[in-house]
């Protein structure tokens, strides 16, 4: 890792930055002895001890059994304790609100789903706040805060949904309502940014600094993190629906948003005479049906062309293929077989849990915790 020492004229900010660096190192490489931490982060032993001791007293990290090297004092490794803190994740879908409780390792320990009227934004946010408060009450340990993920355009700073055409929402305040009901910190972001953040925190992108997340489902969205190792850490949301791809049937080309989404995929399957109502049914049918196989292969060719296009433009080190097809390893291999400029092994599936959107929502809070380094200051305690 060998990051440069993070210091400067503002001791508090430097201490927070160093604490964040220690937390992230333990997430990526732990357990580690203090001497290893000092070496990896170019810090002196005293600085590392001043960071570790408050984390130990808060229970955020724990010491393991001493390891003797035969020379000098025994080494005492420390590691992050995933069950020391929790985060509540709220996902606002088209017709359902899902709330979950996640630990620091991204394990979703409790979930609850409730149907709702998508058009009633006020009732949706009010009920989400109630459910988040109930989930907080069931947590077996301290709760860091609430993360909320929702589709569309999100104003992260203001904590509001600026626009969501699917839900019909415009300028809906979310964070303030949840904060008033629970008294907890609230982080709000768009679905694809939250999903990428979860992969960077818990999953396939852990420790990576140039990652693109392609979400292929009822919508086509992407999130991108591209930064030097010591630069700002922000995820950019984008839309690849305008990229031209081959049509699933009949020849010709059209925008991916018109011919590549799950809606278009199932419509093409039904037009071909297949009786399917979900992508999962189509995937199962493709075990034996040549028509289903052909349609899914055409979809893989579309996604491969999208991957090649964004790779040529952005050169990410990793492309995560998420969305409704992600549970199928066959889909990943089919896309890998069809890419031309994208290195096939740079294409991977998400690995951040069985409840990806809830984990992603909670991950907004956990990621903020790991990257702000405020634990030693008494925050989040």
XYZ file of C-alpha atoms in Angstrom:
381
model
C 0.000 0.000 0.000
C 2.757 2.421 1.025
C 0.647 5.540 1.191
C 2.392 8.782 2.071
C 1.995 10.065 5.578
C -1.114 12.188 5.936
C -0.251 15.236 7.969
C -0.210 18.991 7.708
C -0.976 22.224 9.492
C -4.340 21.053 10.792
C -3.662 18.344 13.398
C -7.305 17.342 13.873
C -7.880 16.838 10.149
C -4.578 14.973 9.843
C -5.527 12.707 12.752
C -8.908 11.975 11.178
C -7.264 11.246 7.833
C -4.770 8.897 9.466
C -7.565 7.162 11.379
C -9.459 6.691 8.122
C -6.326 5.238 6.521
C -5.932 2.759 9.395
C -9.583 1.684 9.213
C -9.409 1.143 5.465
C -6.133 -0.766 5.760
C -7.668 -3.091 8.367
C -10.695 -3.634 6.127
C -8.489 -4.518 3.170
C -5.573 -6.306 4.826
C -6.354 -7.021 8.478
C -5.569 -8.385 10.957
C -2.279 -6.505 11.251
C 0.205 -5.715 14.000
C 0.808 -2.060 14.851
C 4.290 -2.265 13.319
C 2.809 -3.478 10.009
C 0.284 -0.634 10.044
C 3.045 1.880 10.680
C 5.086 0.490 7.795
C 2.195 0.387 5.334
C 1.052 3.948 6.073
C 4.494 5.505 6.674
C 3.507 6.502 10.201
C 5.595 6.226 13.363
C 4.657 3.710 16.054
C 3.478 6.406 18.445
C 1.028 7.790 15.903
C -0.377 4.337 15.222
C -0.863 3.677 18.942
C -2.654 7.014 19.380
C -5.034 5.950 16.605
C -5.539 2.347 17.707
C -6.169 2.961 21.417
C -9.384 5.017 20.979
C -10.633 2.479 18.433
C -9.988 -0.297 20.949
C -11.788 1.578 23.723
C -14.801 2.089 21.444
C -14.754 -1.599 20.513
C -14.365 -0.822 16.810
C -11.160 -2.864 16.605
C -10.046 -5.768 18.787
C -6.736 -7.382 19.662
C -6.005 -10.985 18.755
C -3.662 -13.535 20.308
C -0.024 -12.456 20.427
C 2.241 -13.839 17.728
C 5.895 -14.345 18.613
C 8.476 -14.011 15.852
C 11.318 -15.201 18.091
C 12.880 -11.732 18.067
C 11.923 -8.811 20.289
C 8.485 -8.310 21.783
C 5.518 -10.423 20.595
C 3.368 -8.862 17.899
C -0.296 -8.293 18.798
C -2.467 -8.132 15.677
C -5.569 -5.962 15.636
C -8.597 -6.336 13.409
C -11.882 -4.604 12.750
C -14.795 -5.995 14.794
C -17.678 -6.137 12.268
C -20.306 -6.497 14.996
C -19.160 -3.389 16.873
C -21.347 -1.046 14.835
C -24.327 -1.331 12.490
C -25.972 0.742 9.777
C -29.581 0.855 8.632
C -30.164 0.683 4.879
C -33.369 1.860 3.191
C -34.119 1.166 -0.460
C -37.059 2.907 -2.118
C -38.064 0.770 -5.095
C -40.894 1.218 -7.536
C -43.548 -0.530 -5.452
C -41.704 -1.620 -2.300
C -39.714 -0.146 0.537
C -37.032 -2.446 1.939
C -35.203 -1.751 5.185
C -32.246 -3.726 6.506
C -29.586 -3.775 9.205
C -25.963 -4.345 8.143
C -22.742 -4.760 10.105
C -19.346 -3.265 9.241
C -18.480 -6.230 7.005
C -21.580 -5.760 4.857
C -23.492 -8.697 6.331
C -27.215 -7.980 6.284
C -28.494 -9.364 9.601
C -32.144 -8.315 9.315
C -34.478 -7.143 6.509
C -38.100 -6.097 6.139
C -40.035 -5.339 2.936
C -43.333 -3.522 2.608
C -45.500 -2.750 -0.433
C -46.495 0.871 -0.935
C -48.026 3.411 -3.307
C -45.103 4.827 -5.301
C -46.952 8.041 -6.189
C -47.405 9.160 -2.564
C -43.971 10.545 -1.776
C -44.905 12.048 1.595
C -46.372 8.790 2.917
C -43.453 6.811 1.500
C -40.826 8.931 3.244
C -42.798 9.053 6.493
C -43.207 5.269 6.553
C -39.539 4.763 5.618
C -38.574 6.858 8.652
C -40.822 4.745 10.899
C -39.356 1.499 9.574
C -35.805 2.813 9.954
C -36.544 3.735 13.571
C -37.955 0.256 14.229
C -34.924 -1.391 12.624
C -32.619 0.755 14.763
C -34.444 -0.440 17.841
C -33.686 -4.077 16.914
C -29.952 -3.503 16.413
C -27.732 -5.615 18.714
C -25.215 -2.762 18.947
C -24.729 0.970 18.263
C -26.071 2.240 14.917
C -23.882 4.618 12.911
C -26.692 6.080 10.846
C -29.104 5.517 7.994
C -28.275 5.166 4.305
C -31.013 5.542 1.708
C -30.735 4.495 -1.929
C -33.260 5.454 -4.590
C -33.344 5.655 -8.375
C -33.161 8.819 -10.428
C -31.251 12.038 -9.828
C -30.242 12.598 -6.204
C -28.881 15.716 -4.520
C -26.537 14.097 -2.013
C -25.623 17.328 -0.226
C -29.236 18.323 0.394
C -30.392 14.739 0.958
C -33.245 14.949 -1.521
C -34.526 13.223 -4.626
C -34.202 15.900 -7.288
C -36.012 13.894 -9.952
C -37.236 10.345 -10.401
C -39.332 9.893 -13.518
C -40.291 6.310 -12.693
C -41.741 7.291 -9.313
C -42.964 10.644 -10.586
C -41.048 12.474 -7.845
C -39.593 15.982 -8.164
C -37.723 17.734 -5.339
C -38.630 15.335 -2.522
C -36.793 15.896 0.769
C -35.709 12.592 2.302
C -32.777 12.966 4.703
C -34.369 15.640 6.877
C -37.500 13.537 7.483
C -35.520 10.449 8.488
C -33.190 12.499 10.667
C -36.105 14.105 12.504
C -37.699 10.717 13.213
C -34.568 8.815 14.280
C -32.030 11.395 15.443
C -29.393 9.620 13.336
C -27.136 10.848 10.563
C -28.601 10.146 7.109
C -26.765 9.657 3.805
C -28.766 9.620 0.546
C -27.522 8.589 -2.893
C -28.655 7.135 -6.202
C -28.947 3.360 -6.536
C -25.998 2.850 -8.858
C -23.660 5.047 -6.786
C -24.659 3.170 -3.648
C -24.123 -0.179 -5.376
C -20.648 0.821 -6.514
C -19.859 2.190 -3.059
C -20.825 -1.153 -1.504
C -18.515 -3.006 -3.893
C -15.680 -0.643 -2.995
C -16.381 -1.135 0.722
C -17.329 -4.814 1.000
C -17.112 -6.490 -2.391
C -15.299 -6.927 -5.671
C -13.870 -3.401 -5.750
C -12.297 -3.456 -2.278
C -9.002 -1.591 -2.438
C -9.484 -0.570 -6.078
C -9.228 3.019 -7.346
C -10.617 2.820 -10.872
C -13.911 0.953 -11.027
C -16.960 1.179 -13.280
C -20.314 -0.297 -12.261
C -22.714 -1.111 -15.100
C -26.255 -1.651 -13.858
C -28.345 -3.494 -16.445
C -31.950 -3.962 -15.427
C -35.187 -2.071 -16.019
C -32.920 0.974 -16.292
C -29.399 1.369 -17.638
C -27.106 3.298 -15.296
C -23.449 3.391 -14.387
C -21.323 4.604 -11.522
C -17.637 5.391 -11.891
C -14.797 5.876 -9.434
C -11.568 6.992 -11.040
C -8.946 8.648 -8.886
C -5.298 8.525 -7.861
C -4.624 6.578 -4.671
C -4.492 9.712 -2.503
C -7.029 11.895 -4.300
C -10.682 12.696 -3.658
C -12.966 9.716 -3.298
C -16.221 10.397 -5.118
C -18.485 8.271 -7.281
C -19.918 9.773 -10.459
C -23.310 8.709 -11.746
C -23.908 8.295 -15.478
C -26.271 6.901 -18.090
C -25.233 4.606 -20.947
C -28.721 4.183 -22.378
C -27.863 6.259 -25.458
C -25.131 3.871 -26.632
C -26.165 2.181 -29.897
C -26.258 -1.609 -29.763
C -27.591 -4.394 -32.026
C -31.293 -5.092 -31.620
C -32.190 -8.353 -29.892
C -34.152 -9.561 -32.906
C -34.715 -8.420 -36.453
C -31.365 -6.753 -37.085
C -30.426 -3.089 -36.991
C -29.206 -0.942 -34.121
C -30.927 1.194 -31.498
C -30.236 2.833 -28.156
C -29.587 0.427 -25.301
C -32.356 2.104 -23.285
C -34.798 1.068 -26.046
C -33.635 -2.481 -26.834
C -31.349 -3.617 -24.001
C -33.261 -3.213 -20.743
C -35.123 -6.035 -19.016
C -38.401 -4.644 -20.325
C -37.133 -4.855 -23.911
C -35.598 -8.292 -23.271
C -38.851 -9.805 -22.003
C -40.830 -8.120 -24.784
C -38.497 -9.679 -27.365
C -38.870 -13.082 -25.696
C -42.667 -12.891 -25.776
C -42.616 -11.726 -29.397
C -40.583 -14.848 -30.162
C -43.324 -17.003 -28.639
C -41.832 -17.607 -25.192
C -44.112 -17.471 -22.154
C -42.018 -15.594 -19.574
C -42.741 -12.880 -17.025
C -39.279 -12.409 -15.501
C -35.625 -12.587 -16.419
C -35.182 -15.480 -13.981
C -37.758 -17.500 -15.944
C -36.015 -16.673 -19.216
C -32.647 -17.773 -17.785
C -34.137 -21.078 -16.595
C -35.770 -21.615 -19.985
C -32.404 -21.089 -21.665
C -31.173 -24.354 -20.162
C -32.984 -26.182 -22.970
C -34.798 -23.764 -25.288
C -32.757 -22.560 -28.308
C -34.906 -19.435 -28.748
C -34.275 -18.340 -25.168
C -30.579 -19.127 -25.605
C -30.422 -16.951 -28.720
C -32.122 -13.976 -27.054
C -29.832 -14.101 -24.023
C -26.782 -14.403 -26.278
C -27.968 -11.315 -28.157
C -28.322 -9.493 -24.816
C -24.769 -10.521 -23.901
C -23.527 -9.091 -27.199
C -25.263 -5.797 -26.372
C -23.663 -5.602 -22.933
C -20.256 -6.501 -24.385
C -20.536 -3.606 -26.829
C -21.487 -1.243 -23.992
C -18.516 -2.499 -21.948
C -16.140 -1.958 -24.879
C -17.476 1.552 -25.467
C -17.098 2.731 -21.881
C -13.748 0.947 -21.537
C -12.405 2.773 -24.591
C -13.553 6.092 -23.122
C -12.680 5.668 -19.431
C -10.120 2.831 -19.148
C -11.260 1.503 -15.762
C -9.230 -1.266 -14.156
C -12.426 -3.107 -13.249
C -15.965 -3.244 -14.663
C -18.635 -4.695 -12.378
C -21.676 -6.090 -14.172
C -24.663 -5.629 -11.875
C -28.411 -5.753 -12.246
C -30.943 -8.483 -12.776
C -28.582 -10.792 -14.673
C -25.805 -10.631 -12.068
C -26.780 -13.839 -10.216
C -26.025 -15.797 -13.399
C -22.368 -16.677 -13.856
C -23.203 -17.772 -17.402
C -24.055 -14.171 -18.251
C -20.620 -12.998 -17.119
C -18.836 -15.618 -19.207
C -21.008 -14.853 -22.232
C -20.110 -11.151 -22.016
C -16.426 -11.963 -21.501
C -16.476 -14.117 -24.643
C -17.832 -11.234 -26.725
C -15.789 -8.198 -25.640
C -13.180 -6.951 -28.087
C -11.181 -4.209 -26.341
C -12.109 -4.791 -22.705
C -9.764 -7.225 -20.911
C -12.150 -10.125 -20.147
C -10.837 -10.667 -16.623
C -11.519 -7.036 -15.729
C -15.226 -7.913 -15.968
C -16.550 -9.229 -12.656
C -19.840 -9.776 -10.858
C -20.863 -7.957 -7.651
C -19.895 -9.586 -4.377
C -21.482 -7.348 -1.745
C -24.217 -9.617 -0.373
C -27.534 -11.347 -0.891
C -29.556 -8.140 -0.448
C -27.556 -5.861 -2.747
C -29.641 -2.686 -2.665
C -30.217 -2.773 1.105
C -26.534 -3.545 1.681
C -25.655 -0.743 -0.730
C -27.872 1.715 1.137
C -26.375 0.795 4.515
C -22.957 0.835 2.871
C -23.327 4.573 2.277
C -23.018 5.049 6.039
C -20.301 2.433 6.561
C -18.246 3.871 3.712
C -18.529 7.355 5.212
C -17.415 5.933 8.556
C -14.352 4.276 7.027
C -13.351 7.315 4.972
C -13.893 10.178 7.440
C -11.802 8.766 10.288
C -13.864 10.500 12.973
C -14.145 7.531 15.338
C -11.247 8.672 17.493
C -12.909 12.058 17.912
C -15.915 10.496 19.618
C -18.256 10.708 16.629
C -20.205 7.616 15.569
C -19.831 6.258 19.113
